[in-house]
């Protein structure tokens, strides 16, 4: 399988350096499973001060990211045939595990556009295939959301995680939260590992884990539980 290419357009590209040494994600980059490239719009500014922001038309507080250096940085990126351009913005669609799996599976390149300052010129939106948000809150820039997407997609690429089966039953992969995990000792400070997990009965263990997924989702994320029930009628 060819390497998964990630291109980030950011005014602070140095923050992404930490990903190259981050556990299995860093090893994936070192092994050629994925490759990370950063592009600073400031390098494409044409004035002597390398200006990338300006006052908003119509007035108002803050500065707005200019379109010219962002477009220039974007257009300098080698674009592969199967690529997706994602814009980090609090106005975007909330990120879901299904999105990470789709991007990691269906594409060979992700281009991540990071906003900054008060906002970005509206015309920058025309570059994006999708707009993505981590939730209903505002950060100082799109770098943390971009790093989240990089982490979430690279870990799903073949060869990144040693045991691929560990990705199958984790939280949100099938619409439910993950079941509890235990390891030795069997008894710790009067808290015991459930007997079924020590029984050796794999069928009973599988049934217990499935029930725990449903129970935990219903208790902790009633919104997800309602959605799962709607998608699986009669399987309560």
PDB file of C-alpha atoms in Angstrom:
ATOM      1  CA  UNK A   1       0.000   0.000   0.000  1.00  0.00           C
ATOM      2  CA  UNK A   2       1.291   3.471  -0.870  1.00  0.00           C
ATOM      3  CA  UNK A   3       2.086   5.956   1.866  1.00  0.00           C
ATOM      4  CA  UNK A   4      -0.728   8.060   3.278  1.00  0.00           C
ATOM      5  CA  UNK A   5       0.164  11.705   2.580  1.00  0.00           C
ATOM      6  CA  UNK A   6      -0.853  14.476   4.986  1.00  0.00           C
ATOM      7  CA  UNK A   7      -0.358  18.139   4.063  1.00  0.00           C
ATOM      8  CA  UNK A   8      -1.065  20.830   6.642  1.00  0.00           C
ATOM      9  CA  UNK A   9      -1.392  24.529   5.831  1.00  0.00           C
ATOM     10  CA  UNK A  10      -0.635  26.346   9.082  1.00  0.00           C
ATOM     11  CA  UNK A  11       0.969  29.544  10.367  1.00  0.00           C
ATOM     12  CA  UNK A  12       2.639  27.539  13.167  1.00  0.00           C
ATOM     13  CA  UNK A  13       3.888  24.392  11.401  1.00  0.00           C
ATOM     14  CA  UNK A  14       6.414  23.663  14.156  1.00  0.00           C
ATOM     15  CA  UNK A  15       3.654  22.376  16.452  1.00  0.00           C
ATOM     16  CA  UNK A  16       3.281  19.332  14.217  1.00  0.00           C
ATOM     17  CA  UNK A  17       6.872  18.215  14.793  1.00  0.00           C
ATOM     18  CA  UNK A  18       5.805  16.457  17.991  1.00  0.00           C
ATOM     19  CA  UNK A  19       3.687  14.011  15.990  1.00  0.00           C
ATOM     20  CA  UNK A  20       6.789  12.521  14.394  1.00  0.00           C
ATOM     21  CA  UNK A  21       7.879  11.188  17.776  1.00  0.00           C
ATOM     22  CA  UNK A  22       4.460  10.282  19.187  1.00  0.00           C
ATOM     23  CA  UNK A  23       4.295   6.541  19.917  1.00  0.00           C
ATOM     24  CA  UNK A  24       2.750   4.401  17.184  1.00  0.00           C
ATOM     25  CA  UNK A  25       1.950   7.532  15.151  1.00  0.00           C
ATOM     26  CA  UNK A  26       5.601   8.540  15.094  1.00  0.00           C
ATOM     27  CA  UNK A  27       6.628   5.000  14.207  1.00  0.00           C
ATOM     28  CA  UNK A  28       4.132   5.033  11.333  1.00  0.00           C
ATOM     29  CA  UNK A  29       5.811   8.143   9.929  1.00  0.00           C
ATOM     30  CA  UNK A  30       9.261   6.644  10.392  1.00  0.00           C
ATOM     31  CA  UNK A  31       8.164   3.405   8.713  1.00  0.00           C
ATOM     32  CA  UNK A  32       6.738   5.204   5.678  1.00  0.00           C
ATOM     33  CA  UNK A  33       3.129   4.197   6.411  1.00  0.00           C
ATOM     34  CA  UNK A  34       2.288   7.901   6.394  1.00  0.00           C
ATOM     35  CA  UNK A  35       4.156  11.082   5.564  1.00  0.00           C
ATOM     36  CA  UNK A  36       3.581  14.539   6.986  1.00  0.00           C
ATOM     37  CA  UNK A  37       4.263  17.820   5.184  1.00  0.00           C
ATOM     38  CA  UNK A  38       3.632  21.324   6.495  1.00  0.00           C
ATOM     39  CA  UNK A  39       3.168  24.525   4.495  1.00  0.00           C
ATOM     40  CA  UNK A  40       3.301  27.996   6.032  1.00  0.00           C
ATOM     41  CA  UNK A  41       1.243  30.652   4.199  1.00  0.00           C
ATOM     42  CA  UNK A  42       3.708  33.245   5.470  1.00  0.00           C
ATOM     43  CA  UNK A  43       6.291  31.773   3.092  1.00  0.00           C
ATOM     44  CA  UNK A  44       3.989  32.735   0.219  1.00  0.00           C
ATOM     45  CA  UNK A  45       3.231  36.297   1.281  1.00  0.00           C
ATOM     46  CA  UNK A  46       4.424  38.781  -1.335  1.00  0.00           C
ATOM     47  CA  UNK A  47       4.952  41.968   0.689  1.00  0.00           C
ATOM     48  CA  UNK A  48       8.143  42.839   2.566  1.00  0.00           C
ATOM     49  CA  UNK A  49       6.525  42.155   5.956  1.00  0.00           C
ATOM     50  CA  UNK A  50       5.203  38.701   4.923  1.00  0.00           C
ATOM     51  CA  UNK A  51       1.740  39.816   5.964  1.00  0.00           C
ATOM     52  CA  UNK A  52      -0.916  37.093   6.174  1.00  0.00           C
ATOM     53  CA  UNK A  53      -3.758  38.940   7.924  1.00  0.00           C
ATOM     54  CA  UNK A  54      -5.672  42.178   7.544  1.00  0.00           C
ATOM     55  CA  UNK A  55      -8.559  44.132   9.039  1.00  0.00           C
ATOM     56  CA  UNK A  56     -12.052  42.867   8.164  1.00  0.00           C
ATOM     57  CA  UNK A  57     -14.184  44.719   5.652  1.00  0.00           C
ATOM     58  CA  UNK A  58     -17.051  46.408   7.453  1.00  0.00           C
ATOM     59  CA  UNK A  59     -15.073  46.836  10.657  1.00  0.00           C
ATOM     60  CA  UNK A  60     -14.995  44.742  13.775  1.00  0.00           C
ATOM     61  CA  UNK A  61     -12.519  43.333  16.266  1.00  0.00           C
ATOM     62  CA  UNK A  62      -9.604  41.130  15.353  1.00  0.00           C
ATOM     63  CA  UNK A  63      -7.752  40.330  12.173  1.00  0.00           C
ATOM     64  CA  UNK A  64      -8.739  38.065   9.273  1.00  0.00           C
ATOM     65  CA  UNK A  65      -6.496  35.565   7.477  1.00  0.00           C
ATOM     66  CA  UNK A  66      -5.925  36.802   3.918  1.00  0.00           C
ATOM     67  CA  UNK A  67      -6.799  34.553   0.961  1.00  0.00           C
ATOM     68  CA  UNK A  68      -3.727  35.172  -1.244  1.00  0.00           C
ATOM     69  CA  UNK A  69      -1.045  33.424   0.877  1.00  0.00           C
ATOM     70  CA  UNK A  70      -3.378  30.542   1.773  1.00  0.00           C
ATOM     71  CA  UNK A  71      -4.300  29.935  -1.867  1.00  0.00           C
ATOM     72  CA  UNK A  72      -0.642  30.157  -2.870  1.00  0.00           C
ATOM     73  CA  UNK A  73       0.416  27.661  -0.203  1.00  0.00           C
ATOM     74  CA  UNK A  74      -2.395  25.303  -1.169  1.00  0.00           C
ATOM     75  CA  UNK A  75      -1.639  25.492  -4.876  1.00  0.00           C
ATOM     76  CA  UNK A  76       2.022  24.643  -4.243  1.00  0.00           C
ATOM     77  CA  UNK A  77       1.063  21.287  -2.679  1.00  0.00           C
ATOM     78  CA  UNK A  78       1.386  18.219  -4.937  1.00  0.00           C
ATOM     79  CA  UNK A  79      -2.169  16.926  -5.176  1.00  0.00           C
ATOM     80  CA  UNK A  80      -2.710  13.187  -5.502  1.00  0.00           C
ATOM     81  CA  UNK A  81      -5.711  11.729  -7.375  1.00  0.00           C
ATOM     82  CA  UNK A  82      -7.521  10.471  -4.262  1.00  0.00           C
ATOM     83  CA  UNK A  83      -7.294  13.442  -1.925  1.00  0.00           C
ATOM     84  CA  UNK A  84      -9.638  15.246   0.452  1.00  0.00           C
ATOM     85  CA  UNK A  85      -9.277  18.861   1.568  1.00  0.00           C
ATOM     86  CA  UNK A  86     -10.481  19.565   5.109  1.00  0.00           C
ATOM     87  CA  UNK A  87     -10.966  23.008   6.624  1.00  0.00           C
ATOM     88  CA  UNK A  88     -10.685  23.296  10.416  1.00  0.00           C
ATOM     89  CA  UNK A  89     -13.468  25.585  11.640  1.00  0.00           C
ATOM     90  CA  UNK A  90     -15.929  25.699  14.582  1.00  0.00           C
ATOM     91  CA  UNK A  91     -18.657  26.100  11.955  1.00  0.00           C
ATOM     92  CA  UNK A  92     -17.874  22.675  10.513  1.00  0.00           C
ATOM     93  CA  UNK A  93     -19.488  19.281  10.984  1.00  0.00           C
ATOM     94  CA  UNK A  94     -18.567  17.689  14.339  1.00  0.00           C
ATOM     95  CA  UNK A  95     -15.847  15.085  13.900  1.00  0.00           C
ATOM     96  CA  UNK A  96     -16.955  11.455  14.126  1.00  0.00           C
ATOM     97  CA  UNK A  97     -15.054   8.174  14.198  1.00  0.00           C
ATOM     98  CA  UNK A  98     -16.763   7.253  10.931  1.00  0.00           C
ATOM     99  CA  UNK A  99     -15.161  10.308   9.310  1.00  0.00           C
ATOM    100  CA  UNK A 100     -11.691   9.229  10.414  1.00  0.00           C
ATOM    101  CA  UNK A 101     -12.234   5.734   9.044  1.00  0.00           C
ATOM    102  CA  UNK A 102     -13.599   7.083   5.758  1.00  0.00           C
ATOM    103  CA  UNK A 103     -10.657   9.435   5.248  1.00  0.00           C
ATOM    104  CA  UNK A 104      -8.121   6.771   6.237  1.00  0.00           C
ATOM    105  CA  UNK A 105      -9.676   4.199   3.905  1.00  0.00           C
ATOM    106  CA  UNK A 106     -10.942   6.085   0.867  1.00  0.00           C
ATOM    107  CA  UNK A 107      -8.144   8.597   0.313  1.00  0.00           C
ATOM    108  CA  UNK A 108      -4.388   8.621  -0.186  1.00  0.00           C
ATOM    109  CA  UNK A 109      -3.977  12.288   0.747  1.00  0.00           C
ATOM    110  CA  UNK A 110      -5.524  14.685   3.250  1.00  0.00           C
ATOM    111  CA  UNK A 111      -4.919  18.415   3.001  1.00  0.00           C
ATOM    112  CA  UNK A 112      -5.723  20.155   6.306  1.00  0.00           C
ATOM    113  CA  UNK A 113      -6.310  23.918   6.306  1.00  0.00           C
ATOM    114  CA  UNK A 114      -5.842  25.593   9.683  1.00  0.00           C
ATOM    115  CA  UNK A 115      -7.523  28.902  10.399  1.00  0.00           C
ATOM    116  CA  UNK A 116      -6.049  31.497  12.733  1.00  0.00           C
ATOM    117  CA  UNK A 117      -6.695  34.964  14.159  1.00  0.00           C
ATOM    118  CA  UNK A 118     -10.321  36.123  14.390  1.00  0.00           C
ATOM    119  CA  UNK A 119     -11.208  34.096  11.323  1.00  0.00           C
ATOM    120  CA  UNK A 120     -10.339  33.567   7.687  1.00  0.00           C
ATOM    121  CA  UNK A 121     -11.467  35.222   4.508  1.00  0.00           C
ATOM    122  CA  UNK A 122     -14.675  33.537   3.391  1.00  0.00           C
ATOM    123  CA  UNK A 123     -13.202  32.732  -0.026  1.00  0.00           C
ATOM    124  CA  UNK A 124     -10.800  30.266   1.591  1.00  0.00           C
ATOM    125  CA  UNK A 125     -13.803  27.971   2.118  1.00  0.00           C
ATOM    126  CA  UNK A 126     -13.888  27.343  -1.630  1.00  0.00           C
ATOM    127  CA  UNK A 127     -10.718  25.239  -1.319  1.00  0.00           C
ATOM    128  CA  UNK A 128     -12.289  22.700   1.042  1.00  0.00           C
ATOM    129  CA  UNK A 129     -14.251  19.533   0.350  1.00  0.00           C
ATOM    130  CA  UNK A 130     -15.397  19.378   3.968  1.00  0.00           C
ATOM    131  CA  UNK A 131     -15.428  21.641   7.007  1.00  0.00           C
ATOM    132  CA  UNK A 132     -14.621  19.961  10.318  1.00  0.00           C
ATOM    133  CA  UNK A 133     -15.101  20.924  13.965  1.00  0.00           C
ATOM    134  CA  UNK A 134     -14.090  19.222  17.219  1.00  0.00           C
ATOM    135  CA  UNK A 135     -17.174  20.591  18.956  1.00  0.00           C
ATOM    136  CA  UNK A 136     -19.105  23.674  19.918  1.00  0.00           C
ATOM    137  CA  UNK A 137     -16.181  25.735  21.173  1.00  0.00           C
ATOM    138  CA  UNK A 138     -13.510  28.015  19.731  1.00  0.00           C
ATOM    139  CA  UNK A 139      -9.713  27.580  19.820  1.00  0.00           C
ATOM    140  CA  UNK A 140      -6.954  30.000  18.814  1.00  0.00           C
ATOM    141  CA  UNK A 141      -6.338  28.098  15.594  1.00  0.00           C
ATOM    142  CA  UNK A 142      -7.011  24.915  13.676  1.00  0.00           C
ATOM    143  CA  UNK A 143      -3.793  23.155  14.662  1.00  0.00           C
ATOM    144  CA  UNK A 144      -5.191  21.012  17.495  1.00  0.00           C
ATOM    145  CA  UNK A 145      -8.144  19.797  15.397  1.00  0.00           C
ATOM    146  CA  UNK A 146      -5.717  19.022  12.555  1.00  0.00           C
ATOM    147  CA  UNK A 147      -3.443  17.071  14.903  1.00  0.00           C
ATOM    148  CA  UNK A 148      -6.462  15.139  16.138  1.00  0.00           C
ATOM    149  CA  UNK A 149      -7.395  14.166  12.588  1.00  0.00           C
ATOM    150  CA  UNK A 150      -3.820  13.154  11.798  1.00  0.00           C
ATOM    151  CA  UNK A 151      -3.654  10.961  14.892  1.00  0.00           C
ATOM    152  CA  UNK A 152      -7.089   9.467  14.279  1.00  0.00           C
ATOM    153  CA  UNK A 153      -6.499   8.600  10.622  1.00  0.00           C
ATOM    154  CA  UNK A 154      -2.895   7.388  10.779  1.00  0.00           C
ATOM    155  CA  UNK A 155      -3.711   4.924  13.578  1.00  0.00           C
ATOM    156  CA  UNK A 156      -6.300   3.342  11.276  1.00  0.00           C
ATOM    157  CA  UNK A 157      -3.890   2.790   8.407  1.00  0.00           C
ATOM    158  CA  UNK A 158      -2.702  -0.814   7.932  1.00  0.00           C
ATOM    159  CA  UNK A 159       0.532  -1.481   9.775  1.00  0.00           C
ATOM    160  CA  UNK A 160       0.257   1.333  12.338  1.00  0.00           C
ATOM    161  CA  UNK A 161      -1.337  -0.632  15.182  1.00  0.00           C
ATOM    162  CA  UNK A 162       0.265  -3.995  15.869  1.00  0.00           C
ATOM    163  CA  UNK A 163      -3.019  -5.844  16.415  1.00  0.00           C
ATOM    164  CA  UNK A 164      -5.601  -4.676  13.898  1.00  0.00           C
ATOM    165  CA  UNK A 165      -8.366  -6.477  15.807  1.00  0.00           C
ATOM    166  CA  UNK A 166      -7.946  -3.955  18.631  1.00  0.00           C
ATOM    167  CA  UNK A 167      -9.493  -1.324  16.346  1.00  0.00           C
ATOM    168  CA  UNK A 168     -12.684  -3.288  15.769  1.00  0.00           C
ATOM    169  CA  UNK A 169     -14.400  -3.142  19.166  1.00  0.00           C
ATOM    170  CA  UNK A 170     -13.194   0.237  20.423  1.00  0.00           C
ATOM    171  CA  UNK A 171     -15.529   3.070  21.312  1.00  0.00           C
ATOM    172  CA  UNK A 172     -17.599   4.547  18.461  1.00  0.00           C
ATOM    173  CA  UNK A 173     -16.478   1.977  15.881  1.00  0.00           C
ATOM    174  CA  UNK A 174     -19.917   0.348  15.836  1.00  0.00           C
ATOM    175  CA  UNK A 175     -21.949   3.174  17.333  1.00  0.00           C
ATOM    176  CA  UNK A 176     -21.441   2.022  20.935  1.00  0.00           C
ATOM    177  CA  UNK A 177     -18.901   2.802  23.627  1.00  0.00           C
ATOM    178  CA  UNK A 178     -16.240   0.203  24.338  1.00  0.00           C
ATOM    179  CA  UNK A 179     -16.699  -2.444  27.036  1.00  0.00           C
ATOM    180  CA  UNK A 180     -14.600  -2.337  30.259  1.00  0.00           C
ATOM    181  CA  UNK A 181     -11.097  -3.814  30.312  1.00  0.00           C
ATOM    182  CA  UNK A 182      -9.268  -5.541  33.167  1.00  0.00           C
ATOM    183  CA  UNK A 183      -5.839  -7.063  33.727  1.00  0.00           C
ATOM    184  CA  UNK A 184      -3.936  -8.604  36.648  1.00  0.00           C
ATOM    185  CA  UNK A 185      -4.307  -8.650  39.617  1.00  0.00           C
ATOM    186  CA  UNK A 186      -7.760 -10.208  39.839  1.00  0.00           C
ATOM    187  CA  UNK A 187      -8.409  -8.379  43.103  1.00  0.00           C
ATOM    188  CA  UNK A 188      -7.114  -4.841  43.673  1.00  0.00           C
ATOM    189  CA  UNK A 189      -8.155  -2.845  46.750  1.00  0.00           C
ATOM    190  CA  UNK A 190     -11.298  -4.942  47.086  1.00  0.00           C
ATOM    191  CA  UNK A 191     -12.241  -4.307  43.454  1.00  0.00           C
ATOM    192  CA  UNK A 192     -12.519  -7.631  41.631  1.00  0.00           C
ATOM    193  CA  UNK A 193     -12.339  -8.542  37.974  1.00  0.00           C
ATOM    194  CA  UNK A 194     -15.737  -9.926  36.892  1.00  0.00           C
ATOM    195  CA  UNK A 195     -15.783 -13.691  37.200  1.00  0.00           C
ATOM    196  CA  UNK A 196     -16.963 -14.165  33.614  1.00  0.00           C
ATOM    197  CA  UNK A 197     -13.695 -12.740  32.296  1.00  0.00           C
ATOM    198  CA  UNK A 198     -11.766 -15.376  34.248  1.00  0.00           C
ATOM    199  CA  UNK A 199     -14.079 -18.237  33.264  1.00  0.00           C
ATOM    200  CA  UNK A 200     -12.407 -19.172  29.978  1.00  0.00           C
ATOM    201  CA  UNK A 201     -15.863 -19.314  28.360  1.00  0.00           C
ATOM    202  CA  UNK A 202     -15.302 -17.205  25.247  1.00  0.00           C
ATOM    203  CA  UNK A 203     -18.968 -17.203  24.282  1.00  0.00           C
ATOM    204  CA  UNK A 204     -20.005 -15.911  27.698  1.00  0.00           C
ATOM    205  CA  UNK A 205     -17.231 -13.310  27.595  1.00  0.00           C
ATOM    206  CA  UNK A 206     -18.396 -12.067  24.181  1.00  0.00           C
ATOM    207  CA  UNK A 207     -21.999 -11.805  25.421  1.00  0.00           C
ATOM    208  CA  UNK A 208     -20.907  -9.963  28.583  1.00  0.00           C
ATOM    209  CA  UNK A 209     -18.843  -7.494  26.592  1.00  0.00           C
ATOM    210  CA  UNK A 210     -21.711  -6.827  24.173  1.00  0.00           C
ATOM    211  CA  UNK A 211     -24.098  -6.185  27.061  1.00  0.00           C
ATOM    212  CA  UNK A 212     -21.559  -3.922  28.752  1.00  0.00           C
ATOM    213  CA  UNK A 213     -21.220  -1.878  25.558  1.00  0.00           C
ATOM    214  CA  UNK A 214     -24.956  -1.299  25.448  1.00  0.00           C
ATOM    215  CA  UNK A 215     -25.260  -0.571  29.162  1.00  0.00           C
ATOM    216  CA  UNK A 216     -22.319   1.813  29.208  1.00  0.00           C
ATOM    217  CA  UNK A 217     -23.556   3.681  26.120  1.00  0.00           C
ATOM    218  CA  UNK A 218     -27.070   4.016  27.536  1.00  0.00           C
ATOM    219  CA  UNK A 219     -25.735   5.384  30.828  1.00  0.00           C
ATOM    220  CA  UNK A 220     -22.969   7.655  29.562  1.00  0.00           C
ATOM    221  CA  UNK A 221     -24.134   8.725  26.107  1.00  0.00           C
ATOM    222  CA  UNK A 222     -27.929   8.562  25.840  1.00  0.00           C
ATOM    223  CA  UNK A 223     -27.687  10.456  22.549  1.00  0.00           C
ATOM    224  CA  UNK A 224     -25.569   7.678  21.015  1.00  0.00           C
ATOM    225  CA  UNK A 225     -27.794   5.036  22.570  1.00  0.00           C
ATOM    226  CA  UNK A 226     -30.913   6.563  20.996  1.00  0.00           C
ATOM    227  CA  UNK A 227     -29.176   6.676  17.623  1.00  0.00           C
ATOM    228  CA  UNK A 228     -28.010   3.056  17.942  1.00  0.00           C
ATOM    229  CA  UNK A 229     -31.525   1.909  18.872  1.00  0.00           C
ATOM    230  CA  UNK A 230     -32.965   3.669  15.850  1.00  0.00           C
ATOM    231  CA  UNK A 231     -30.422   1.940  13.596  1.00  0.00           C
ATOM    232  CA  UNK A 232     -30.869  -1.489  15.238  1.00  0.00           C
ATOM    233  CA  UNK A 233     -34.601  -1.930  15.949  1.00  0.00           C
ATOM    234  CA  UNK A 234     -35.392  -4.955  18.058  1.00  0.00           C
ATOM    235  CA  UNK A 235     -31.784  -5.441  19.239  1.00  0.00           C
ATOM    236  CA  UNK A 236     -32.072  -3.796  22.663  1.00  0.00           C
TER     237      UNK A 236
END
